Amino acid sequence: MRVCHPRLVTLLVGLSLALGPGVMHGMAARQAPVFEIHKVDEAHFNPVAGGPIFLLVLGNDARPGEVISRADGIHLIGVNPGAGRATILNIPRDTYTAIPGHGTDKINAAHVYGGPELMAAAVANLVGVDIGYVITTGFVGLTAMVDELGGVDVDVPTAMSDSNSGAFFSAGPQRLDGTAALALSRNRGIAGGDFNRSRNQGILILAALAKLRAEGTAPSRIFRSLTVLMRHTTLHGVGLPELYRLGRLGLSIDPSNVTNVTMPGVSGSAGSASVVFPTSGAAGVFADMRDDGLATG
Amino acid sequence: MRRLGGLLAALACLTMTAAACSADGVSTAAAGRATTSTAPQAPIAFTVTSITVEATADPLPGTVEGARAGVESTLKLWLDEDVVGPLRSAQPAGDLRHVFSAATGERVATTADRAAFVSDGLPPVTGITAETATLVVVGLVDPDGQIPIVTVHLELKLKGQAAGSPLTVEHVGDVVLIPEGDRWRIDSYDLRATRDTPTAPATTTTAKS
């Protein structure tokens, strides 16, 4: 049986778009990229007021030295710049769906077949939106990054006691260090299993965004953050002005204006595999996001 | 010939009189209606008080100075043609696209954000001087040593006389510029403009993209 490796997709939006300057101290010696940012849509990134922008945030399960990995944390983020609002759509990794060129499979297999680009194609096909960028990470170094941020403040939705992930929390607001954030993002030993784990990853994204916004959003501050980010990021088709726009866009959104939604689905089987089938409720969420990037949850 | 000579003499006299009574060469007697510039205008220019870079690689030789010169040139263009010039002439500024990137220029030209960059609708302003005109420049260096984007914190405070009353015009905030086409152009902004005169309530406009 395959062991589920930890994922830190939780921090990608905040951390990858606007890493704090404090991160640099703990990360300076690391050379391997922690993040990869792929531009999917070759169209110029040029948001129109009111027009949505879609980013796909992936946490893969690669351990140090591994090349091929599955995307186990899958978050489609719709940002509506005109409204100053966003939606995080958490997609269960076992979602059974069409993968362009590869039939029907669990959605996270797309990462094995074709990397971030195919993952974007699969998610775009599932939801019915155009995805402009894909941000991926493994868990290497992210625990340290959370620590360098001084931890993140999270309202843990339910008490947890799970030795597999190391998640031992009481419910309620608390500051999580890197190890604790990692444990929270890994824990499937909760009611709702992977659905609620995915939701909790969304909660962590929002916590990181809040922490980073509190540190400042002036352009010079974003420049500094981008410099830190670039030391640990491989860019694929994304230039610095574009990266700046992304960072500015991310930091412009107040976390209280972000809806954290997990795709409605039901567990089932496809052959011998346990999978998740999107329900009609999922279709409603997808339709909701298509026009303006936002879902009501 | 005699009549022409008399006209020239009168014009020369008017020119000398106007130059003597106005700091920037515009007759104060003409305030409130169309004016004629009769002498060189007092130069108003930004001073770059600091330029730094955020970098993962050393900038290529000349890159920092090139970016500085380009950014300064664009903001000087805006200052001359869209701020000071229209203040002096009381004519509306143009559509500003010459100093903005294509997408951002469209936004500025078609939304209320324009008001953060210009001071349309004022009477002719004379005696314009800059109390503050500073730029703090930060460049972002890419792994190839190029600078593809720069942020500038600008503070501009102009003083003058409009319709016989003192007027202060301020533009304060951040602009981000990228090289596009033939020059560096403003791609995003977070700017506040204030016009203050004793004869009317101060107006403040903020614009952020």
Coordinates of C-alpha atoms in Angstrom, one line a residue:
Chain A
M1 CA 0.0 0.0 0.0
R2 CA 1.3 3.4 -0.9
V3 CA 2.1 5.7 1.9
C4 CA 0.7 9.2 1.6
H5 CA 3.5 11.6 1.7
P6 CA 3.1 15.0 3.2
R7 CA 2.1 17.9 1.1
L8 CA 2.4 21.5 1.8
V9 CA 0.2 23.0 -0.8
T10 CA -1.2 24.8 2.2
L11 CA 1.3 27.6 1.9
L12 CA 1.7 28.0 -1.8
V13 CA -0.3 31.0 -2.6
G14 CA 1.1 33.1 0.2
L15 CA 4.6 31.7 0.2
S16 CA 5.2 31.3 -3.4
L17 CA 3.8 34.7 -4.4
A18 CA 5.1 36.8 -1.7
L19 CA 7.7 35.2 0.5
G20 CA 8.6 37.3 3.4
P21 CA 12.1 38.6 3.7
G22 CA 12.6 36.7 6.9
V23 CA 12.4 33.5 4.9
M24 CA 15.7 34.3 3.3
H25 CA 17.7 33.7 6.5
G26 CA 16.7 30.1 6.8
M27 CA 16.7 29.4 3.1
A28 CA 19.9 31.0 1.9
A29 CA 21.9 27.9 1.7
R30 CA 19.4 25.8 -0.1
Q31 CA 19.9 25.6 -3.9
A32 CA 17.3 23.1 -5.1
P33 CA 14.1 24.8 -6.2
V34 CA 11.3 24.6 -3.7
F35 CA 8.7 25.9 -6.2
E36 CA 8.1 25.7 -9.8
I37 CA 5.8 28.2 -11.6
H38 CA 4.6 27.4 -15.0
K39 CA 2.8 29.6 -17.3
V40 CA 0.1 27.6 -19.0
D41 CA -1.7 30.3 -21.0
E42 CA 0.6 32.0 -23.4
A43 CA -1.7 35.0 -23.6
H44 CA -0.3 38.0 -21.9
F45 CA -1.2 38.2 -18.2
N46 CA -3.4 41.2 -18.4
P47 CA -6.3 41.1 -16.0
V48 CA -9.3 43.1 -16.9
A49 CA -11.3 44.7 -14.1
G50 CA -13.9 42.1 -13.2
G51 CA -12.3 39.4 -15.2
P52 CA -11.3 36.2 -13.3
I53 CA -7.8 34.7 -13.3
F54 CA -7.3 31.1 -12.5
L55 CA -4.2 29.6 -10.9
L56 CA -3.6 25.9 -10.0
V57 CA -1.7 25.2 -6.9
L58 CA -0.3 21.7 -6.6
G59 CA 1.5 19.9 -3.8
N60 CA 3.3 16.9 -5.2
D61 CA 4.4 13.9 -3.2
A62 CA 8.0 13.9 -4.4
R63 CA 10.6 13.3 -1.8
P64 CA 14.2 14.5 -2.2
G65 CA 15.7 13.0 -5.3
E66 CA 12.4 11.8 -6.8
V67 CA 11.6 13.0 -10.2
I68 CA 8.2 11.6 -11.0
S69 CA 5.5 12.5 -8.6
R70 CA 1.8 12.7 -8.2
A71 CA -0.1 15.8 -7.3
D72 CA -1.8 15.0 -4.1
G73 CA -2.8 18.5 -3.1
I74 CA -4.9 20.2 -5.8
H75 CA -6.3 23.7 -5.4
L76 CA -7.8 25.8 -8.1
I77 CA -7.8 29.4 -7.1
G78 CA -10.1 31.8 -8.9
V79 CA -9.2 35.4 -8.4
N80 CA -11.5 38.3 -9.3
P81 CA -9.3 41.4 -9.3
G82 CA -12.2 43.7 -9.9
A83 CA -14.2 42.4 -6.9
G84 CA -11.1 41.9 -4.7
R85 CA -12.3 38.4 -4.0
A86 CA -11.2 34.9 -4.6
T87 CA -12.2 31.3 -4.2
I88 CA -10.0 28.3 -3.4
L89 CA -11.6 25.2 -4.8
N90 CA -10.0 22.2 -3.2
I91 CA -10.1 19.1 -5.4
P92 CA -9.8 15.7 -3.8
R93 CA -6.8 13.9 -5.3
D94 CA -8.8 10.8 -6.1
T95 CA -11.3 12.6 -8.2
Y96 CA -12.2 10.4 -11.1
T97 CA -12.1 12.4 -14.3
A98 CA -11.0 12.6 -17.9
I99 CA -7.3 13.2 -18.4
P100 CA -6.7 14.6 -21.9
G101 CA -4.9 11.9 -23.9
H102 CA -5.0 9.3 -21.1
G103 CA -8.6 8.3 -20.7
T104 CA -10.2 8.5 -17.3
D105 CA -8.3 8.2 -14.1
K106 CA -7.7 9.7 -10.8
I107 CA -7.0 13.3 -11.4
N108 CA -3.7 13.3 -9.6
A109 CA -2.3 10.7 -12.1
A110 CA -2.2 13.5 -14.6
H111 CA 0.9 14.8 -12.9
V112 CA 2.7 11.5 -13.6
Y113 CA 1.6 11.4 -17.2
G114 CA 2.3 15.0 -18.1
G115 CA 3.5 17.1 -15.2
P116 CA 1.9 20.5 -14.3
E117 CA 0.7 21.2 -17.8
L118 CA -1.4 18.1 -18.0
M119 CA -2.6 18.6 -14.5
A120 CA -3.8 22.1 -15.6
A121 CA -5.4 20.6 -18.6
A122 CA -7.2 18.0 -16.5
V123 CA -8.5 20.5 -14.0
A124 CA -9.4 22.9 -16.7
N125 CA -11.4 20.2 -18.4
L126 CA -13.1 19.2 -15.1
V127 CA -14.1 22.7 -14.0
G128 CA -14.4 24.4 -17.4
V129 CA -12.1 27.3 -16.9
D130 CA -8.8 28.5 -18.5
I131 CA -5.9 28.2 -16.1
G132 CA -3.1 30.7 -16.6
Y133 CA -0.5 29.5 -14.1
V134 CA 0.5 26.4 -12.2
I135 CA 2.5 26.6 -9.0
T136 CA 3.9 23.3 -7.7
T137 CA 5.9 22.3 -4.7
G138 CA 7.0 19.3 -2.8
F139 CA 7.4 19.4 1.0
V140 CA 11.1 20.0 1.0
G141 CA 11.9 23.1 2.9
L142 CA 8.4 24.3 3.5
T143 CA 8.3 23.4 7.1
A144 CA 11.3 25.6 7.6
M145 CA 9.6 28.4 5.6
V146 CA 6.6 28.4 7.9
D147 CA 9.0 28.6 10.8
E148 CA 10.8 31.5 9.2
L149 CA 7.5 33.3 8.9
G150 CA 7.2 32.9 12.6
G151 CA 4.4 30.4 12.2
V152 CA 0.9 30.9 10.9
D153 CA -2.3 31.6 12.9
V154 CA -4.9 29.0 12.1
D155 CA -8.4 28.3 13.5
V156 CA -8.2 24.6 13.6
P157 CA -11.8 23.4 12.8
T158 CA -11.8 20.2 14.8
A159 CA -9.7 18.5 17.4
M160 CA -7.2 16.1 16.0
S161 CA -5.2 13.2 17.3
D162 CA -3.5 11.3 14.5
S163 CA -0.2 9.6 15.0
N164 CA 0.2 8.9 11.2
S165 CA 0.5 12.6 10.4
G166 CA 1.5 13.9 13.8
A167 CA -1.5 16.1 14.0
F168 CA -2.5 16.6 17.6
F169 CA -4.6 19.7 18.0
S170 CA -7.4 21.0 20.0
A171 CA -10.0 22.9 18.0
G172 CA -9.8 26.6 17.8
P173 CA -7.4 29.4 17.0
Q174 CA -3.7 28.7 17.5
R175 CA -0.3 29.5 16.0
L176 CA 1.2 26.6 14.1
D177 CA 4.9 26.2 13.5
G178 CA 6.2 24.4 10.4
T179 CA 6.0 21.0 11.8
A180 CA 2.5 21.5 13.0
A181 CA 1.4 23.1 9.8
L182 CA 2.8 20.1 7.9
A183 CA 0.9 17.7 10.2
L184 CA -2.4 19.6 9.8
S185 CA -2.0 19.4 6.0
R186 CA -1.3 15.7 6.1
N187 CA -3.9 14.5 8.4
R188 CA -6.7 12.4 6.8
G189 CA -7.6 10.8 10.1
I190 CA -10.5 13.1 10.5
A191 CA -14.2 13.1 9.7
G192 CA -14.5 13.6 6.0
G193 CA -11.1 12.1 5.3
D194 CA -9.4 13.6 2.3
F195 CA -12.2 16.0 1.7
N196 CA -11.6 17.8 5.0
R197 CA -7.8 17.4 4.7
S198 CA -8.1 19.3 1.5
R199 CA -10.2 21.9 3.2
N200 CA -7.6 22.3 5.9
Q201 CA -5.0 22.9 3.3
G202 CA -7.1 25.7 2.0
I203 CA -7.3 27.1 5.6
L204 CA -3.5 27.1 5.8
I205 CA -3.2 28.9 2.5
L206 CA -5.4 31.6 3.9
A207 CA -3.4 31.8 7.1
A208 CA -0.2 32.2 5.2
L209 CA -1.7 34.9 3.0
A210 CA -2.9 36.8 6.1
K211 CA 0.6 36.6 7.6
L212 CA 2.3 37.8 4.5
R213 CA -0.2 40.7 4.0
A214 CA 0.5 41.8 7.5
E215 CA 4.2 42.2 6.6
G216 CA 3.4 44.8 3.9
T217 CA 2.3 45.1 0.3
A218 CA 4.3 48.0 -1.0
P219 CA 5.9 47.3 -4.4
S220 CA 9.4 47.5 -2.9
R221 CA 8.4 44.9 -0.3
I222 CA 7.0 42.7 -3.0
F223 CA 10.3 43.1 -4.9
R224 CA 12.2 41.9 -1.9
S225 CA 9.9 38.9 -1.5
L226 CA 10.2 38.0 -5.2
T227 CA 14.0 38.1 -4.9
V228 CA 13.8 35.6 -2.1
L229 CA 11.3 33.5 -4.0
M230 CA 13.5 33.4 -7.2
R231 CA 16.3 31.9 -5.3
H232 CA 14.2 28.8 -4.7
T233 CA 12.0 28.8 -7.8
T234 CA 12.2 27.6 -11.3
L235 CA 10.2 29.8 -13.7
H236 CA 8.8 28.3 -16.8
G237 CA 7.6 31.0 -19.2
V238 CA 7.1 33.5 -16.5
G239 CA 9.0 36.8 -16.5
L240 CA 9.6 39.0 -13.5
P241 CA 7.1 41.6 -14.4
E242 CA 4.5 38.9 -14.7
L243 CA 5.6 37.4 -11.4
Y244 CA 5.3 40.8 -9.8
R245 CA 1.8 41.1 -11.1
L246 CA 0.9 37.8 -9.7
G247 CA 2.4 38.6 -6.3
R248 CA 0.7 42.0 -6.2
L249 CA -2.6 40.3 -7.2
G250 CA -2.3 37.7 -4.5
L251 CA -1.5 40.2 -1.8
S252 CA -4.3 42.5 -2.9
I253 CA -6.9 40.0 -1.7
D254 CA -8.0 40.2 1.9
P255 CA -8.2 36.6 3.2
S256 CA -11.7 37.5 4.6
N257 CA -12.7 37.9 1.0
V258 CA -11.6 34.4 0.0
T259 CA -14.1 31.5 0.0
N260 CA -12.6 28.1 0.8
V261 CA -14.6 25.4 -1.0
T262 CA -14.0 21.7 -1.3
M263 CA -15.4 20.0 -4.3
P264 CA -18.6 18.1 -3.4
G265 CA -18.1 14.4 -4.2
V266 CA -18.9 10.9 -3.2
S267 CA -16.5 8.0 -2.7
G268 CA -16.8 5.0 -4.9
S269 CA -14.7 2.6 -6.9
A270 CA -13.5 2.4 -10.5
G271 CA -12.2 -1.2 -11.0
S272 CA -10.1 -1.9 -8.0
A273 CA -9.4 1.7 -7.3
S274 CA -11.1 3.9 -4.7
V275 CA -12.1 7.1 -6.3
V276 CA -14.2 10.2 -5.8
F277 CA -17.0 11.1 -8.2
P278 CA -18.0 14.7 -8.5
T279 CA -21.6 15.2 -7.6
S280 CA -24.2 17.5 -9.0
G281 CA -23.2 19.9 -6.3
A282 CA -19.7 19.9 -7.8
A283 CA -21.2 20.8 -11.1
G284 CA -22.9 23.7 -9.5
V285 CA -19.6 25.0 -7.9
F286 CA -17.8 24.6 -11.2
A287 CA -20.5 26.6 -13.0
D288 CA -20.4 29.2 -10.3
M289 CA -16.7 29.7 -10.8
R290 CA -16.7 29.9 -14.5
D291 CA -18.1 33.4 -15.0
D292 CA -16.3 35.4 -12.4
G293 CA -13.9 33.0 -10.7
L294 CA -15.9 33.0 -7.5
A295 CA -18.0 30.3 -5.8
T296 CA -20.3 31.0 -2.9
G297 CA -19.4 27.8 -1.2
Chain B
M1 CA 7.4 99.8 -42.0
R2 CA 6.9 102.3 -39.4
R3 CA 3.8 100.7 -38.1
L4 CA 5.5 97.3 -38.0
G5 CA 8.4 98.7 -36.2
G6 CA 6.0 100.2 -33.6
L7 CA 4.4 96.8 -33.1
L8 CA 7.7 95.1 -32.6
A9 CA 8.7 97.7 -30.0
A10 CA 5.4 97.2 -28.2
L11 CA 5.8 93.4 -28.2
A12 CA 9.3 93.8 -26.9
C13 CA 8.1 96.0 -24.1
L14 CA 5.3 93.7 -23.2
T15 CA 7.8 90.8 -23.1
M16 CA 10.1 92.5 -20.8
T17 CA 7.3 93.6 -18.5
A18 CA 5.8 90.1 -18.3
A19 CA 9.2 88.5 -17.6
A20 CA 9.8 90.9 -14.8
C21 CA 6.6 90.2 -12.9
S22 CA 6.4 86.4 -12.9
A23 CA 8.7 83.7 -11.7
D24 CA 8.0 81.4 -14.6
G25 CA 7.6 84.1 -17.2
V26 CA 3.8 84.2 -17.4
S27 CA 2.2 87.5 -16.7
T28 CA 0.2 87.4 -13.5
A29 CA -2.1 90.0 -15.0
A30 CA -3.2 87.4 -17.4
A31 CA -4.3 84.9 -14.7
G32 CA -7.7 83.5 -15.3
R33 CA -7.5 83.6 -19.1
A34 CA -5.3 82.4 -21.8
T35 CA -1.7 83.3 -21.3
T36 CA 1.4 83.6 -23.4
S37 CA 4.7 82.4 -22.3
T38 CA 7.3 85.1 -22.8
A39 CA 10.4 83.7 -21.2
P40 CA 12.0 80.4 -20.4
Q41 CA 10.1 78.5 -17.8
A42 CA 11.7 77.8 -14.4
P43 CA 13.0 74.2 -14.7
I44 CA 11.2 71.7 -12.6
A45 CA 12.7 68.2 -12.4
F46 CA 12.8 65.2 -10.3
T47 CA 15.8 64.3 -8.2
V48 CA 16.6 60.6 -7.8
T49 CA 17.4 60.5 -4.1
S50 CA 18.2 56.8 -4.0
I51 CA 18.5 53.8 -6.4
T52 CA 18.9 50.3 -5.1
V53 CA 18.3 46.9 -6.6
E54 CA 16.9 43.6 -5.3
A55 CA 18.9 40.9 -7.0
T56 CA 19.6 37.2 -7.2
A57 CA 22.5 38.0 -9.7
D58 CA 24.8 40.9 -10.2
P59 CA 23.3 43.4 -12.6
L60 CA 25.1 43.7 -15.9
P61 CA 27.4 46.7 -16.3
G62 CA 25.4 49.9 -17.1
T63 CA 22.0 48.2 -16.4
V64 CA 21.3 50.1 -13.2
E65 CA 22.2 53.4 -14.7
G66 CA 20.2 52.6 -17.8
A67 CA 17.1 51.8 -15.9
R68 CA 17.6 54.9 -13.8
A69 CA 17.9 57.1 -16.8
G70 CA 14.9 55.5 -18.6
V71 CA 12.7 55.7 -15.6
E72 CA 13.7 59.3 -14.9
S73 CA 13.1 60.2 -18.5
T74 CA 9.6 58.8 -18.5
L75 CA 8.6 60.5 -15.2
K76 CA 10.1 63.8 -16.5
L77 CA 7.9 63.4 -19.6
W78 CA 4.9 63.0 -17.4
L79 CA 5.9 65.9 -15.2
D80 CA 6.5 68.2 -18.1
E81 CA 3.7 67.3 -20.5
D82 CA 0.9 66.1 -18.2
V83 CA 1.5 68.0 -14.9
V84 CA 3.4 71.3 -15.2
G85 CA 2.5 72.1 -18.8
P86 CA -1.2 71.7 -18.4
L87 CA -1.1 73.7 -15.1
R88 CA 0.6 76.6 -16.9
S89 CA -1.7 76.5 -19.9
A90 CA -4.9 75.5 -18.2
Q91 CA -5.4 73.1 -21.0
P92 CA -6.3 69.5 -20.2
A93 CA -3.5 67.0 -20.3
G94 CA -3.4 64.4 -23.1
D95 CA -4.6 60.8 -22.7
L96 CA -1.4 59.8 -20.9
R97 CA -0.8 56.8 -23.0
H98 CA 2.7 57.9 -23.9
V99 CA 3.9 57.2 -20.3
F100 CA 1.9 54.0 -19.6
S101 CA 2.1 50.5 -20.8
A102 CA -0.6 49.6 -23.3
A103 CA -3.0 47.9 -20.9
T104 CA -2.5 50.3 -18.1
G105 CA -2.8 53.3 -20.4
E106 CA -6.1 52.1 -21.6
R107 CA -7.3 52.0 -18.0
V108 CA -6.0 55.4 -17.1
A109 CA -7.4 56.9 -20.2
T110 CA -10.9 55.6 -19.6
T111 CA -11.4 55.6 -15.9
A112 CA -11.4 58.1 -13.0
D113 CA -7.8 57.0 -12.2
R114 CA -6.7 59.7 -14.6
A115 CA -7.4 62.3 -12.0
A116 CA -4.5 61.0 -9.8
F117 CA -2.1 61.9 -12.6
V118 CA -3.3 65.2 -13.9
S119 CA -5.0 68.4 -12.7
D120 CA -7.5 69.2 -15.3
G121 CA -9.9 72.1 -14.8
L122 CA -7.8 74.5 -13.0
P123 CA -7.2 78.1 -14.1
P124 CA -3.7 78.9 -15.4
V125 CA -1.1 78.5 -12.7
T126 CA 1.8 80.9 -12.6
G127 CA 5.0 80.9 -10.6
I128 CA 5.2 77.2 -10.4
T129 CA 7.9 75.9 -8.2
A130 CA 8.7 72.5 -6.8
E131 CA 8.8 72.2 -3.1
T132 CA 9.5 68.5 -3.4
A133 CA 10.2 66.4 -6.5
T134 CA 12.0 63.2 -5.5
L135 CA 12.2 59.7 -6.7
V136 CA 13.3 56.6 -4.7
V137 CA 14.0 53.9 -7.2
V138 CA 14.2 50.1 -6.6
G139 CA 15.0 47.8 -9.5
L140 CA 14.5 44.1 -9.6
V141 CA 17.3 42.2 -11.3
D142 CA 16.6 38.9 -13.1
P143 CA 19.0 36.0 -13.1
D144 CA 20.5 37.3 -16.4
G145 CA 21.5 40.5 -14.8
Q146 CA 18.8 42.6 -16.5
I147 CA 16.4 44.9 -14.8
P148 CA 12.9 44.2 -16.3
I149 CA 10.9 46.1 -13.7
V150 CA 11.4 49.0 -11.4
T151 CA 9.4 50.5 -8.6
V152 CA 9.5 54.2 -7.9
H153 CA 8.2 56.0 -4.8
L154 CA 7.6 59.5 -6.0
E155 CA 6.8 62.6 -4.0
L156 CA 5.9 65.7 -6.0
K157 CA 4.7 68.9 -4.4
L158 CA 4.2 72.0 -6.6
K159 CA 3.3 75.4 -5.6
G160 CA 2.0 78.3 -7.7
Q161 CA -0.6 80.9 -8.0
A162 CA -4.0 80.3 -9.6
A163 CA -6.5 83.1 -10.1
G164 CA -4.6 85.1 -7.6
S165 CA -4.6 82.5 -4.9
P166 CA -1.9 80.1 -3.8
L167 CA -2.3 76.6 -5.1
T168 CA -0.6 73.4 -4.0
V169 CA -0.6 70.3 -6.2
E170 CA 0.8 67.1 -4.8
H171 CA 1.3 63.6 -6.3
V172 CA 2.6 61.0 -3.8
G173 CA 2.8 57.3 -4.1
D174 CA 4.3 54.4 -5.9
V175 CA 4.5 53.6 -9.6
V176 CA 6.0 50.5 -11.2
L177 CA 7.5 50.7 -14.6
I178 CA 8.5 48.2 -17.2
P179 CA 10.3 48.7 -20.5
E180 CA 7.8 48.6 -23.3
G181 CA 8.3 49.8 -26.8
D182 CA 10.5 52.8 -27.0
R183 CA 10.7 53.6 -23.3
W184 CA 10.0 52.6 -19.7
R185 CA 6.4 52.9 -19.0
I186 CA 4.2 52.9 -15.9
D187 CA 2.5 49.5 -15.5
S188 CA 0.9 49.9 -12.2
Y189 CA 0.4 52.6 -9.6
D190 CA -0.8 53.5 -6.2
L191 CA -0.9 57.3 -6.2
R192 CA -2.6 60.0 -4.3
A193 CA -3.1 63.5 -5.8
T194 CA -4.2 66.5 -3.8
R195 CA -5.0 70.1 -4.9
D196 CA -5.3 72.7 -2.3
T197 CA -6.1 76.3 -2.5
P198 CA -7.7 78.7 0.0
T199 CA -10.5 79.5 -2.3
A200 CA -11.9 76.0 -2.5
P201 CA -12.0 72.8 -0.5
A202 CA -9.0 70.6 -1.0
T203 CA -9.5 67.7 -3.4
T204 CA -7.8 64.4 -3.0
T205 CA -7.9 61.6 -5.6
T206 CA -6.4 58.2 -5.0
A207 CA -5.9 55.6 -7.7
K208 CA -4.5 52.1 -7.4
S209 CA -4.1 49.4 -10.1

